[in-house]
PDB file of C-alpha atoms in Angstrom:
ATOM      1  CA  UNK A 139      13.134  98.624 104.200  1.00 54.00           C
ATOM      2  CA  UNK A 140      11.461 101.248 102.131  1.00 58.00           C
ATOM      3  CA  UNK A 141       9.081 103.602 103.395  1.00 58.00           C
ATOM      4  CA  UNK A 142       6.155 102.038 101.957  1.00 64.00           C
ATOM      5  CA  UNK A 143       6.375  99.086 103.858  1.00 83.00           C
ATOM      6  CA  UNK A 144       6.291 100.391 107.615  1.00 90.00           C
ATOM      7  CA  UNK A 145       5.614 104.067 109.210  1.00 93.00           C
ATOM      8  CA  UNK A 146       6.233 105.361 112.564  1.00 95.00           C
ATOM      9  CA  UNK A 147       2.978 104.586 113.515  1.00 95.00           C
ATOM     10  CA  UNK A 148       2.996 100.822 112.275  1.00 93.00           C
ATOM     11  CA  UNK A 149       6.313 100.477 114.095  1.00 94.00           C
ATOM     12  CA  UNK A 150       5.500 101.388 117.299  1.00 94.00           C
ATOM     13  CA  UNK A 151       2.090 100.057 116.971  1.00 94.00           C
ATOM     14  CA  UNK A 152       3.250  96.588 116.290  1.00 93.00           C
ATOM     15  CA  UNK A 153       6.662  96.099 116.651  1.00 92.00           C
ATOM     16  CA  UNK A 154       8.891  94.440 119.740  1.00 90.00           C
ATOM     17  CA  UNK A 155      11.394  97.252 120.245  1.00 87.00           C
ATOM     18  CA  UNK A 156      13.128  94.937 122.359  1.00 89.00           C
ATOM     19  CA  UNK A 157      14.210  92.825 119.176  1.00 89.00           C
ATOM     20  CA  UNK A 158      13.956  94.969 116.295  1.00 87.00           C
ATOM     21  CA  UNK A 159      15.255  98.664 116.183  1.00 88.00           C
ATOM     22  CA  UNK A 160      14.576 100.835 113.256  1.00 92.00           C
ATOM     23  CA  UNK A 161      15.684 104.516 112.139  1.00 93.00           C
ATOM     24  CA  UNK A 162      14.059 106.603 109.602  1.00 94.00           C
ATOM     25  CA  UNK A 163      15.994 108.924 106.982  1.00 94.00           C
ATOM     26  CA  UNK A 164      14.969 111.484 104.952  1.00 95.00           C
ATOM     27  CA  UNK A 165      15.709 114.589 103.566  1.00 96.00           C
ATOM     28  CA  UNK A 166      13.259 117.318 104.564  1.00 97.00           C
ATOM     29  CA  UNK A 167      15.704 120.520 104.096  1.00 97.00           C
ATOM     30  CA  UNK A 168      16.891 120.539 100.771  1.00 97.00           C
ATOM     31  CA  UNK A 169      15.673 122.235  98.075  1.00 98.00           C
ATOM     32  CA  UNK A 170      13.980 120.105  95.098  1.00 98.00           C
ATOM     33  CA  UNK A 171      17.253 121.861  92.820  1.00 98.00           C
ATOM     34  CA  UNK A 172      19.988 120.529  95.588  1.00 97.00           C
ATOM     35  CA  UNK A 173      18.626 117.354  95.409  1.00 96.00           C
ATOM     36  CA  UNK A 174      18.111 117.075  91.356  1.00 97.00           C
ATOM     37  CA  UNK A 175      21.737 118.074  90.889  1.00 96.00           C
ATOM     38  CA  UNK A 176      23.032 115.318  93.801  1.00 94.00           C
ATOM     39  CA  UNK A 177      21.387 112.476  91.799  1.00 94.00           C
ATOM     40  CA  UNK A 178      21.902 113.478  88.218  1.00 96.00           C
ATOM     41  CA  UNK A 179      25.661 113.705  89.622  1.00 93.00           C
ATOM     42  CA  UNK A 180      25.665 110.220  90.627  1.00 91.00           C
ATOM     43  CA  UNK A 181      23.259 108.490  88.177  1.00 93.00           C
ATOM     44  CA  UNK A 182      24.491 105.610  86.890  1.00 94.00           C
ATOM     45  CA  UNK A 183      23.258 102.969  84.270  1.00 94.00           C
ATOM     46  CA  UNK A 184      21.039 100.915  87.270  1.00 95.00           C
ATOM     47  CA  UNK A 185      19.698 103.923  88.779  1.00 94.00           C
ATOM     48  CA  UNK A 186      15.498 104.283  87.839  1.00 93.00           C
ATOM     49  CA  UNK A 187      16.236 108.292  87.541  1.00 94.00           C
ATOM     50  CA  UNK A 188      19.219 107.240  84.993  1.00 93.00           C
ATOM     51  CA  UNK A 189      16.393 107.094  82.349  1.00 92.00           C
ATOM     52  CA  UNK A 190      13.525 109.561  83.354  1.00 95.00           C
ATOM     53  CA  UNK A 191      13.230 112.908  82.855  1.00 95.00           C
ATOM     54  CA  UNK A 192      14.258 115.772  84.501  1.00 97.00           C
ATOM     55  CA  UNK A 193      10.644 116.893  85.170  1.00 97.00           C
ATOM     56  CA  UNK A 194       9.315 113.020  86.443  1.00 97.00           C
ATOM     57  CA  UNK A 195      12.722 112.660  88.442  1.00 97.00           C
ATOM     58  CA  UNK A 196      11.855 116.591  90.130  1.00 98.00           C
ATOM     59  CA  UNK A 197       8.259 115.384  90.820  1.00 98.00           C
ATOM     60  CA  UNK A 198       9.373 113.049  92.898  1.00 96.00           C
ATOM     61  CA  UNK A 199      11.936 114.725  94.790  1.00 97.00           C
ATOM     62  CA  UNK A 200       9.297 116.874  95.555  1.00 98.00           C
ATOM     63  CA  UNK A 201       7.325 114.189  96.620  1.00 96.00           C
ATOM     64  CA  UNK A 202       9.924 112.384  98.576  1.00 95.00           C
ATOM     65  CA  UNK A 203      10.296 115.907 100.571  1.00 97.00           C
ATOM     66  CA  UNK A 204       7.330 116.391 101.686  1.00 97.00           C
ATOM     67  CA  UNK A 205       7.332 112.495 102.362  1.00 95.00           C
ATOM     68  CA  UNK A 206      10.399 113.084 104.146  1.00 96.00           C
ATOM     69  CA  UNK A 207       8.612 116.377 106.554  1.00 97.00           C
ATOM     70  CA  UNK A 208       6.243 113.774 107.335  1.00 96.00           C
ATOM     71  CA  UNK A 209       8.027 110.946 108.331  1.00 95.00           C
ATOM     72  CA  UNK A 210       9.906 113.828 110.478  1.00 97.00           C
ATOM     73  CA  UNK A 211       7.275 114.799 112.505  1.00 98.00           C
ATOM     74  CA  UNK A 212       5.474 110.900 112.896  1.00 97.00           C
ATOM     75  CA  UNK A 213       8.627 110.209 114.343  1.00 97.00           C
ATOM     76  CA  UNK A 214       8.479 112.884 116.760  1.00 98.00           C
ATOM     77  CA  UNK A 215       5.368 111.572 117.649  1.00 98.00           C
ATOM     78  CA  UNK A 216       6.290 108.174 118.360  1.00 96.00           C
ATOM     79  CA  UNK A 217       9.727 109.153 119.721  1.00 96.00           C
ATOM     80  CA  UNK A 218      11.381 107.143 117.262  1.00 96.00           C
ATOM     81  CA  UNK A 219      15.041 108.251 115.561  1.00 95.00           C
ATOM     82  CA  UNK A 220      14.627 110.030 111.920  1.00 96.00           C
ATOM     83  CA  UNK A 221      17.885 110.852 110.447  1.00 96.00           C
ATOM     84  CA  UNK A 222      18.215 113.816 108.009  1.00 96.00           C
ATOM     85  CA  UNK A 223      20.414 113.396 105.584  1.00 95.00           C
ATOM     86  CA  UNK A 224      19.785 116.387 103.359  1.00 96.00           C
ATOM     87  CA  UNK A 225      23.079 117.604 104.218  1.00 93.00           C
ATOM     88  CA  UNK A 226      26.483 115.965 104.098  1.00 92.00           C
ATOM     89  CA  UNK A 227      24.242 112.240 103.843  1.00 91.00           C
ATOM     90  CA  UNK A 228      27.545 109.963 103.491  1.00 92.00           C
ATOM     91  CA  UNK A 229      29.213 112.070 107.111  1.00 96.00           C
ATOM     92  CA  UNK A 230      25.316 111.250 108.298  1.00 95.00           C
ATOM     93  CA  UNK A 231      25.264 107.650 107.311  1.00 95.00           C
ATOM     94  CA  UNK A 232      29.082 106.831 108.522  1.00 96.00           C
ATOM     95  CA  UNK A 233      27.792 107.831 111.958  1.00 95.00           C
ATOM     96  CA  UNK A 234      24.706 106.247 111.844  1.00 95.00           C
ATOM     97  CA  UNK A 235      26.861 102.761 111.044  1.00 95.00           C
ATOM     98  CA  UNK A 236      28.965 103.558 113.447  1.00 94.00           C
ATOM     99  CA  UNK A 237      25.800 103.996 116.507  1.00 89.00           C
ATOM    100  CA  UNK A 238      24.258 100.565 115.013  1.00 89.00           C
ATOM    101  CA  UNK A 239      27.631  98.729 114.604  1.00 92.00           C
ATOM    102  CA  UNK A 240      28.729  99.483 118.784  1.00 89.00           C
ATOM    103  CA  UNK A 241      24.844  99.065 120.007  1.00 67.00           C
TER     104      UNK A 241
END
């Protein structure tokens, strides 16, 4: 689900945790660069960045960042899970499949 469609606050407002658990990534601690040079290095011909800009893809990293510090702290509101992947993201999401796949 994409992060337009639900936020902590929606979640634990109106959700049954009992039947539906949810975790929230995003990358709050990388630099707008980092991040640029990670998706330019794996664009590929179905990617929406594959045809943009440098400048419109780097406004919204940035955006997605700050986003991303957002969602971090909402979560630690509502004591839900967010998952950073700004660093080493496929390590992050192996283990994360790994937690879902033996709950």
């Amino acid at each position: 689900m994409d992060i337009y469609h639900i936020t902590p606050k929606l979640y634990a407002e109106y959700i049954d945790k009992s039947c539906c658990e949810i975790y929230f990534l995003g990358y709050p601690n990388i630099s707008i660069e980092e991040k640029f040079k990670q998706i330019r290095e794996f664009d590929t011909i179905y990617d929406w960045t594959n045809e943009k800009d440098d400048f419109i893809v780097k406004k919204h990293i940035r955006d997605y960042i700050e986003i991303s510090k957002w969602f971090k702290g909402e979560c630690r509101k509502y004591d839900l899970p967010f998952i950073d992947v700004s660093e080493n993201r496929e390590q992050v999401l192996k283990e994360l499949a790994k937690i879902i796949c033996s709950g």
